[in-house]
PDB file of C-alpha atoms and ligand atoms in Angstrom:
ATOM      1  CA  UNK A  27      -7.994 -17.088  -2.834  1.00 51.00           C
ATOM      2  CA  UNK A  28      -4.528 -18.913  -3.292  1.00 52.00           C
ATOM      3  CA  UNK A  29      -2.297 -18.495  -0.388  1.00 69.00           C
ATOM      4  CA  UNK A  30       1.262 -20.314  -1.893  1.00 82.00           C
ATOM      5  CA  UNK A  31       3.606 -17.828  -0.245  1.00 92.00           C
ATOM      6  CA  UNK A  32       7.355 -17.453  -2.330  1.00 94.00           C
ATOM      7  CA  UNK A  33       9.765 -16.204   0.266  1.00 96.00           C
ATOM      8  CA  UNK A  34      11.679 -13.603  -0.990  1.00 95.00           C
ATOM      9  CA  UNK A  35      14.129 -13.301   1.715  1.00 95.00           C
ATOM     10  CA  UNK A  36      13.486 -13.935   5.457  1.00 96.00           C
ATOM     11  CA  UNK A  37      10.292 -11.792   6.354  1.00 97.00           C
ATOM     12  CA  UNK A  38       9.529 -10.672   2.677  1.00 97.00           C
ATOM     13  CA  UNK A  39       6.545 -13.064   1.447  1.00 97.00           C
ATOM     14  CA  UNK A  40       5.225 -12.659  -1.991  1.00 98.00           C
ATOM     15  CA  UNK A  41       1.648 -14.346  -2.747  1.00 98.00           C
ATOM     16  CA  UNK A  42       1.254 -14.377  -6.791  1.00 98.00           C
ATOM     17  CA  UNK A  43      -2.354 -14.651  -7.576  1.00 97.00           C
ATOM     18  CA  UNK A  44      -3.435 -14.303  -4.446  1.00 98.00           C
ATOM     19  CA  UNK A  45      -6.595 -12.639  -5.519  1.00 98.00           C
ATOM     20  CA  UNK A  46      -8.721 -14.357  -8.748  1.00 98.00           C
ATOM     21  CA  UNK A  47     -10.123 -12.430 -11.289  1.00 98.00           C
ATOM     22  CA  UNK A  48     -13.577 -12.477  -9.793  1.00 98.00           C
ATOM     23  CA  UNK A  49     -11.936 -11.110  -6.561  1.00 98.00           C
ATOM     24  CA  UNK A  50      -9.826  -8.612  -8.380  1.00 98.00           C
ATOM     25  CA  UNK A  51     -12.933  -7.390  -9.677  1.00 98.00           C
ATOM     26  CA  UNK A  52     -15.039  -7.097  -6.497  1.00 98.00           C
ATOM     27  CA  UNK A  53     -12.157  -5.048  -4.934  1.00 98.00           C
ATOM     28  CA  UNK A  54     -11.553  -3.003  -7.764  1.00 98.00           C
ATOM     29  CA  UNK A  55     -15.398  -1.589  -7.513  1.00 98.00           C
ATOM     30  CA  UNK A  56     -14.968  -1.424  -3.393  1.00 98.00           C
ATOM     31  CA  UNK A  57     -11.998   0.810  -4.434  1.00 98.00           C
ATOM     32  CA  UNK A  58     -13.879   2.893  -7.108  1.00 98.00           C
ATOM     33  CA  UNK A  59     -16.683   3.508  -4.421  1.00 98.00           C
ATOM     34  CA  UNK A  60     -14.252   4.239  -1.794  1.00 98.00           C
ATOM     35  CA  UNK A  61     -12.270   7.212  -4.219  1.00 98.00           C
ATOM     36  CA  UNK A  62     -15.774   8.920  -4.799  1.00 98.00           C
ATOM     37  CA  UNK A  63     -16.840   9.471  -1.090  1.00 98.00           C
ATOM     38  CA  UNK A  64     -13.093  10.063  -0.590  1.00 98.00           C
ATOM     39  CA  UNK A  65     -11.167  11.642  -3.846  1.00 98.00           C
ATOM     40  CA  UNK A  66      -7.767  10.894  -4.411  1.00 98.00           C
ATOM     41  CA  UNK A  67      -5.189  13.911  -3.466  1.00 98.00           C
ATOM     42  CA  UNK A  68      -1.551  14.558  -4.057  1.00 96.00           C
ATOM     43  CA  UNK A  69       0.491  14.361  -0.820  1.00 97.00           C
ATOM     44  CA  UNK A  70       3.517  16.161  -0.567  1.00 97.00           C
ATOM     45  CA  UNK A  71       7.124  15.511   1.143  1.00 95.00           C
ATOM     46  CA  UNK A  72       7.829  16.788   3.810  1.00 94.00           C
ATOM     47  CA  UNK A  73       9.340  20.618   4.760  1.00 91.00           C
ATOM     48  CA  UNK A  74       9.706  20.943   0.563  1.00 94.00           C
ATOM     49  CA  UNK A  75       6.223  20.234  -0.591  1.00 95.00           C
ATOM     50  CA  UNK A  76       7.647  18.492  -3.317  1.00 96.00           C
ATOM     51  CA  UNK A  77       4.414  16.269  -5.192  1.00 95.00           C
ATOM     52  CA  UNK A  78       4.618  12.737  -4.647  1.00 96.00           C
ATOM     53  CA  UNK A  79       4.421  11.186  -8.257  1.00 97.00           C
ATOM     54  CA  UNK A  80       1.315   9.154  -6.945  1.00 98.00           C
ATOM     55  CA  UNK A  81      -2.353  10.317  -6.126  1.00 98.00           C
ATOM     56  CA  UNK A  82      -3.212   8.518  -2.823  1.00 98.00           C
ATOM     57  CA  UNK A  83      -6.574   8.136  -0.135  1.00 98.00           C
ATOM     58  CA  UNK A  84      -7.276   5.548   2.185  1.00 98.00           C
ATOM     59  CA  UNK A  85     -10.212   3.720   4.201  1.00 98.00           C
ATOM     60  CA  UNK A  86     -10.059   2.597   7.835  1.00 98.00           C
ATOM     61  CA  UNK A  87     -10.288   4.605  11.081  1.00 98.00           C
ATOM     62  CA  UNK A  88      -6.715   6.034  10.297  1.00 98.00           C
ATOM     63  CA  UNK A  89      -5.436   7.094   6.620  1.00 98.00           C
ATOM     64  CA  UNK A  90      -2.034   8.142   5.807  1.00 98.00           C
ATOM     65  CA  UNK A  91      -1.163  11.368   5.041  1.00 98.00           C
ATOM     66  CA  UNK A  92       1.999  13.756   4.128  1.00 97.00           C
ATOM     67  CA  UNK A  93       2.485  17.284   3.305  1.00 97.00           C
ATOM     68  CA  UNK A  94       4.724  20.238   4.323  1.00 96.00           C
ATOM     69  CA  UNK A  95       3.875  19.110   8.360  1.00 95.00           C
ATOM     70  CA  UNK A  96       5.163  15.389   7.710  1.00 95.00           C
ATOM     71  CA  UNK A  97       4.204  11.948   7.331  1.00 96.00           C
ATOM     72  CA  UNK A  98       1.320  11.081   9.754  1.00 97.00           C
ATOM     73  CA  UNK A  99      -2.013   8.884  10.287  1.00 98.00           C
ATOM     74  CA  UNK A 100      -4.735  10.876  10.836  1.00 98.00           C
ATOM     75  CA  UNK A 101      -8.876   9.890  11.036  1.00 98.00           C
ATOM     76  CA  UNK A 102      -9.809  12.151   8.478  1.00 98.00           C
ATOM     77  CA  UNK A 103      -9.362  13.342   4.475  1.00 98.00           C
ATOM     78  CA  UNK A 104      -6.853  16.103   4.334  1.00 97.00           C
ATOM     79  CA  UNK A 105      -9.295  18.345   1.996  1.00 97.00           C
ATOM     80  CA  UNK A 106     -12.505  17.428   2.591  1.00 98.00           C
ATOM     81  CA  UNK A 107     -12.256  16.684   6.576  1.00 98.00           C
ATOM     82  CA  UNK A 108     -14.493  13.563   6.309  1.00 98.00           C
ATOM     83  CA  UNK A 109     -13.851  10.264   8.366  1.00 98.00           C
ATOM     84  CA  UNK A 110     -12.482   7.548   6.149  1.00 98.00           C
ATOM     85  CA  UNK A 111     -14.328   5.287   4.428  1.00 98.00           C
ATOM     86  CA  UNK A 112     -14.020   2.116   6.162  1.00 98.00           C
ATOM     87  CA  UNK A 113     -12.089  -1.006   4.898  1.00 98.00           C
ATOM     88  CA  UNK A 114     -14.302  -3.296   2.891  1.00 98.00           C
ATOM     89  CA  UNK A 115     -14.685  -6.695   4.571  1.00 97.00           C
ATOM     90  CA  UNK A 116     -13.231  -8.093   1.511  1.00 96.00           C
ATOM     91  CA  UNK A 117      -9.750  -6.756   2.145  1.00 97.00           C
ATOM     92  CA  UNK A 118     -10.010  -7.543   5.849  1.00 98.00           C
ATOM     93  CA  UNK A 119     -10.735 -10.941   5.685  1.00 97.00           C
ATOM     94  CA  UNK A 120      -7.646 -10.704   2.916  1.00 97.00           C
ATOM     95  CA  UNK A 121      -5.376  -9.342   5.336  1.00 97.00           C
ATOM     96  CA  UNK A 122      -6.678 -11.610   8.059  1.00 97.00           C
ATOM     97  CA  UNK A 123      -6.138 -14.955   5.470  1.00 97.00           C
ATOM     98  CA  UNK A 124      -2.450 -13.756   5.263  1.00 97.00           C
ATOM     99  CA  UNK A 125      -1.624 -12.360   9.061  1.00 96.00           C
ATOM    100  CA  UNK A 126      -4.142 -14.647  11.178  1.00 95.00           C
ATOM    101  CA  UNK A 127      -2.200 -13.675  14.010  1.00 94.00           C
ATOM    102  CA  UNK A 128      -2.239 -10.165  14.044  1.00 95.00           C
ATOM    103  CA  UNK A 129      -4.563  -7.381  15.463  1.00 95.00           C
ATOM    104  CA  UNK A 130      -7.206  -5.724  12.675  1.00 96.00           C
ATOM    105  CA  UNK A 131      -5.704  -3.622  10.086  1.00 97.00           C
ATOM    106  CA  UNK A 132      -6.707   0.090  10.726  1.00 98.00           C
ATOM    107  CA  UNK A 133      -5.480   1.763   8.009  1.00 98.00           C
ATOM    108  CA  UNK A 134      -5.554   0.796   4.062  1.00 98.00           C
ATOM    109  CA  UNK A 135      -3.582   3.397   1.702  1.00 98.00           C
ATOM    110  CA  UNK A 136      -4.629   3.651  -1.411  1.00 98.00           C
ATOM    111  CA  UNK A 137      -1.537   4.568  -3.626  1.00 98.00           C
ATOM    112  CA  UNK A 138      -2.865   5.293  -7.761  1.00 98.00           C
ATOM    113  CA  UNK A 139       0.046   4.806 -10.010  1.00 98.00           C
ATOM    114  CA  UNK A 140      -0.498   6.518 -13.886  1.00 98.00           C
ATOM    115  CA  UNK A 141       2.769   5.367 -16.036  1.00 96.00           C
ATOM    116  CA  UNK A 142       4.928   8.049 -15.034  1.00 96.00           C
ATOM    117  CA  UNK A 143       4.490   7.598 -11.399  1.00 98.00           C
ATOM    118  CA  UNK A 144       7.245   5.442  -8.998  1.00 98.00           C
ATOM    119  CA  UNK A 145       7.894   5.240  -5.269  1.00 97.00           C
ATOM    120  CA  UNK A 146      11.271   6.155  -4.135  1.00 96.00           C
ATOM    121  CA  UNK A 147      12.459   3.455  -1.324  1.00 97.00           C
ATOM    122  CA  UNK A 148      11.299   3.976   1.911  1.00 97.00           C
ATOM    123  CA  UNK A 149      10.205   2.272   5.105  1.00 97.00           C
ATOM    124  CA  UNK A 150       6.813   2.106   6.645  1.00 97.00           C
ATOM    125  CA  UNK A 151       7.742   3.238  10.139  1.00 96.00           C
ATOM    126  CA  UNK A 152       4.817   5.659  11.042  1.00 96.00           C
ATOM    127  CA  UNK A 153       2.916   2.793  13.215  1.00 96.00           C
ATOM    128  CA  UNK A 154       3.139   2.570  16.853  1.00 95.00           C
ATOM    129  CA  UNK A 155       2.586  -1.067  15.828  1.00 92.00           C
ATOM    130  CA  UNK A 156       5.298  -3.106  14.569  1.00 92.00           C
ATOM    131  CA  UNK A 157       4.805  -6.014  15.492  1.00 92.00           C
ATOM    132  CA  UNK A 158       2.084  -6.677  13.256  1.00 95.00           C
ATOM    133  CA  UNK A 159       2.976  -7.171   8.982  1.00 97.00           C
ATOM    134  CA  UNK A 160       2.366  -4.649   6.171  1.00 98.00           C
ATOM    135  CA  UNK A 161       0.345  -6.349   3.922  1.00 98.00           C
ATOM    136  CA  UNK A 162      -0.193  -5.238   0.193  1.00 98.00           C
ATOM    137  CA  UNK A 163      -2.263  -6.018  -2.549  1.00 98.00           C
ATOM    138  CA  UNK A 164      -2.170  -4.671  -6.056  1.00 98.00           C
ATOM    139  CA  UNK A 165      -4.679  -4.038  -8.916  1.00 99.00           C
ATOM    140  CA  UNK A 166      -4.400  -3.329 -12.679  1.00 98.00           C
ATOM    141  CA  UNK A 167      -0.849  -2.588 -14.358  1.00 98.00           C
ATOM    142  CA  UNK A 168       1.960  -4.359 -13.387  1.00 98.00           C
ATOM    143  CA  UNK A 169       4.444  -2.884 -11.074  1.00 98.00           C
ATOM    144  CA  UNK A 170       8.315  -3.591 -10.821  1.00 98.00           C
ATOM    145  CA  UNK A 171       8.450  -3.496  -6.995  1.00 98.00           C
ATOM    146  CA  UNK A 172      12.103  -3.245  -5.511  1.00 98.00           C
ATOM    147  CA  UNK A 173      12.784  -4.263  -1.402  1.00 98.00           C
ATOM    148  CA  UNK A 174      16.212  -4.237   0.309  1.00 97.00           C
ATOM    149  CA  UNK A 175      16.960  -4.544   4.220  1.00 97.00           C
ATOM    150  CA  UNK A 176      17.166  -2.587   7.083  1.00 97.00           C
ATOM    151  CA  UNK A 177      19.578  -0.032   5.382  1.00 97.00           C
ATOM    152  CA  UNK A 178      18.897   2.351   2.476  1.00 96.00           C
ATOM    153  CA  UNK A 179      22.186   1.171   0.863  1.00 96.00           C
ATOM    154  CA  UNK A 180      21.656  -2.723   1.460  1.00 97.00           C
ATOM    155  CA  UNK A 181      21.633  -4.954  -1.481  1.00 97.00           C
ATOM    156  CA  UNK A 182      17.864  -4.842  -3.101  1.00 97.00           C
ATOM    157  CA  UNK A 183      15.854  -7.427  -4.891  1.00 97.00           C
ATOM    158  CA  UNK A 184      13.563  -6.594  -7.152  1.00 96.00           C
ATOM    159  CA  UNK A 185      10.199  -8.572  -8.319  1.00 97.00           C
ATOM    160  CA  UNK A 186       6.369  -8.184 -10.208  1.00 98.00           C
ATOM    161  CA  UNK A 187       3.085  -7.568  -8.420  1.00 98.00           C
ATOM    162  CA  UNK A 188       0.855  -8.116 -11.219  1.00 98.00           C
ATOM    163  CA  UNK A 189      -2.393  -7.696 -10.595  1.00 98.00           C
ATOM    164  CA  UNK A 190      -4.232  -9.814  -8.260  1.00 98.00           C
ATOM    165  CA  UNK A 191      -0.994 -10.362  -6.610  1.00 98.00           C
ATOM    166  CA  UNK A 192      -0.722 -10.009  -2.460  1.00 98.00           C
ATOM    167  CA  UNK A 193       2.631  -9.729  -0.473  1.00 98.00           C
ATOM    168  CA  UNK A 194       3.593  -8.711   3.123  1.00 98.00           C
ATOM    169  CA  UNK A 195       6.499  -7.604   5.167  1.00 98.00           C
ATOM    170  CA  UNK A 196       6.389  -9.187   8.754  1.00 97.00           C
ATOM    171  CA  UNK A 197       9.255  -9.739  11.327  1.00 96.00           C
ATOM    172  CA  UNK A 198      12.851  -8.524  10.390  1.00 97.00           C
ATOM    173  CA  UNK A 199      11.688  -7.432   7.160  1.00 98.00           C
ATOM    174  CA  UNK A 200       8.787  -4.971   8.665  1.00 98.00           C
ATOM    175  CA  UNK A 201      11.023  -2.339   8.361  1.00 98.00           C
ATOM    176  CA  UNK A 202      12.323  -2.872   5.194  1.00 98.00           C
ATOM    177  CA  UNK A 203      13.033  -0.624   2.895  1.00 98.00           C
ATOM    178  CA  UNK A 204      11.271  -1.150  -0.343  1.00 98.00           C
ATOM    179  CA  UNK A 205       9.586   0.925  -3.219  1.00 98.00           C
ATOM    180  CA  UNK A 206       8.220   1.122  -6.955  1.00 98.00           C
ATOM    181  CA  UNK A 207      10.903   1.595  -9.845  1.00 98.00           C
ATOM    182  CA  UNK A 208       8.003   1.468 -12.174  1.00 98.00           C
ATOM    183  CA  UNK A 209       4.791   0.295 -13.565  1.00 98.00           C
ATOM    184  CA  UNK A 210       4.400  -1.595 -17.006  1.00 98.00           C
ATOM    185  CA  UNK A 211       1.634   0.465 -18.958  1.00 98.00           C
ATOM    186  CA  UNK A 212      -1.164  -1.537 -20.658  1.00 97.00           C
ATOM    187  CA  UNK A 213      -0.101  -4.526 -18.875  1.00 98.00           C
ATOM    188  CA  UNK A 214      -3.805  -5.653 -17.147  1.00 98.00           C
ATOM    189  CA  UNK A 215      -7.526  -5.102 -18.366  1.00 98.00           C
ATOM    190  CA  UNK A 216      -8.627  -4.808 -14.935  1.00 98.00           C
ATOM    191  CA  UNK A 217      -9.067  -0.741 -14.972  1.00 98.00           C
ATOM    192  CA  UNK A 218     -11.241   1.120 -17.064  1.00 93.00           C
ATOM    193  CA  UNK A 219      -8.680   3.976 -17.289  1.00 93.00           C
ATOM    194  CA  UNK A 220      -5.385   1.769 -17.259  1.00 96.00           C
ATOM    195  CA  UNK A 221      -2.685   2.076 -14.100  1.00 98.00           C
ATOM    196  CA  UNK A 222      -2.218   0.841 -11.215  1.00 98.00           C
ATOM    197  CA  UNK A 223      -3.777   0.509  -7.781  1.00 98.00           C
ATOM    198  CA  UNK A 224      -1.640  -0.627  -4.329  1.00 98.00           C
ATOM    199  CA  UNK A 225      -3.847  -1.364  -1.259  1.00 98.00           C
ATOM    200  CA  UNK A 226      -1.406  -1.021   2.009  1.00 98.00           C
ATOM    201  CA  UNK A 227      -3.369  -2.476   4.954  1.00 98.00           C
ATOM    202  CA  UNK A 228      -1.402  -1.756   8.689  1.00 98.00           C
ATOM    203  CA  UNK A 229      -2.129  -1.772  12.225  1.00 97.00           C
ATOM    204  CA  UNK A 230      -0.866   1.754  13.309  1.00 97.00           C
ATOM    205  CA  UNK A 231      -1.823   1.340  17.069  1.00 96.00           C
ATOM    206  CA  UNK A 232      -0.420  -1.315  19.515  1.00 94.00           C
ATOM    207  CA  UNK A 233      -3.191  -3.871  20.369  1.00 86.00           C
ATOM    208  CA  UNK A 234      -5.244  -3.812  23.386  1.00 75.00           C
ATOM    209  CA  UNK A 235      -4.916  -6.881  25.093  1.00 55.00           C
TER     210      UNK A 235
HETATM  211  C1  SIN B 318       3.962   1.675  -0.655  1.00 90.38           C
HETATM  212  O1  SIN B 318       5.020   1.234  -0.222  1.00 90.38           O
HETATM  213  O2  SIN B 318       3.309   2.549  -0.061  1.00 90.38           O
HETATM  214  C2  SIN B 318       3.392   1.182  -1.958  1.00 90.38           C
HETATM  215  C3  SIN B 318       4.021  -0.045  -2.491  1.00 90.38           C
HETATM  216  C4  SIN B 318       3.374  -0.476  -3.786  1.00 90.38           C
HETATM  217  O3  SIN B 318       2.780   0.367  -4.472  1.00 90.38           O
HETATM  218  O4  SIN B 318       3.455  -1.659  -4.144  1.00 90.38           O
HETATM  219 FE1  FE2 B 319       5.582   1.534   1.802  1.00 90.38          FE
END
């Protein structure tokens, strides 16, 4: 693992390479395991059950969900009802080489981008928790990643999380808002069927102790 952070603005830390190909590799097959025992769905927004363009599951004692009853964590798979699977010790000891300070991660979204699919900017403000980072890591394709401030209508920056590449918003960035514009198809040999994988690891409840 590499850990050269590039600030991108106070809070918003950006780790190219963080993962080698070897370690790209390992995670990618954790992640392959982890979508059989718990199959990728399509969450919806909110009150319009609109489709989200991405597929998404998670691993870890809490997953992310939303559908027509909101945004929420919850312990188990919206359609099958099974526990997550949890976080391979892989990605822990990832999250723990970038955030030594915080508490565990409990929750890792999976978000699977196919070329068509973006993220609208958002924050990630569904964690009791905020105290400790959001820390992401991304497999396969390319993605054009976009993160502003504390408003929706701040001034944005936009970078690349190529595959392989880690990066985290901690302290007055937590809340930032950020998203996908898109991903570059064909861009990394890492997955069999092409796209892109983002790994979201958070701590959703406040820290005993
Ligand atoms: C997210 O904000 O949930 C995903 C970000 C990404 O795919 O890089
Ligand atoms: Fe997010």
């Amino acid at each position: 693992m590499s850990h050269a952070a590039v600030s991108i603005t106070p809070g918003v830390e950006y780790f190219p390479g963080f993962l080698d190909r070897a370690a790209q590799e390992a995670l990618r097959d954790d992640v392959l395991a982890i979508l059989e025992a718990a199959p990728p769905f399509h969450p919806r927004m909110p009150r319009t059950g609109k489709p989200f363009s991405v597929r998404m599951s998670n691993c870890g004692s809490l997953g992310w969900v939303s559908d027509e009853r909101g945004y929420r964590y919850q312990a188990t798979h919206p359609e099958t009802g099974r526990p997550w699977p949890a976080i391979p010790s892989r990605l822990v000891a990832a999250f723990a080489a970038i955030a030594p300070d915080a508490p565990p991660p409990e929750a890792c979204l999976i978000n699977l981008y196919d070329s068509a699919a973006r993220m609208g900017l958002h924050q990630d403000r569904d964690e009791n928790e905020l105290a400790a980072p959001v820390v992401s890591f991304s497999l396969g394709d390319t993605a054009l990643f976009r993160v502003g401030g504390l408003q929706r209508n701040a001034p944005t920056r936009s970078f690349r999380l190529a595959s392989g590449d880690a990066m985290s918003l901690a302290g007055e960035s937590r809340l930032a808002f950020h998203g996908v514009d898109r991903v570059i198809a064909g861009s990394s040999t890492l997955l069999p069927q092409g796209g892109r994988i983002n790994l979201t690891l958070r701590r959703v409840t406040k820290a005993s102790g």
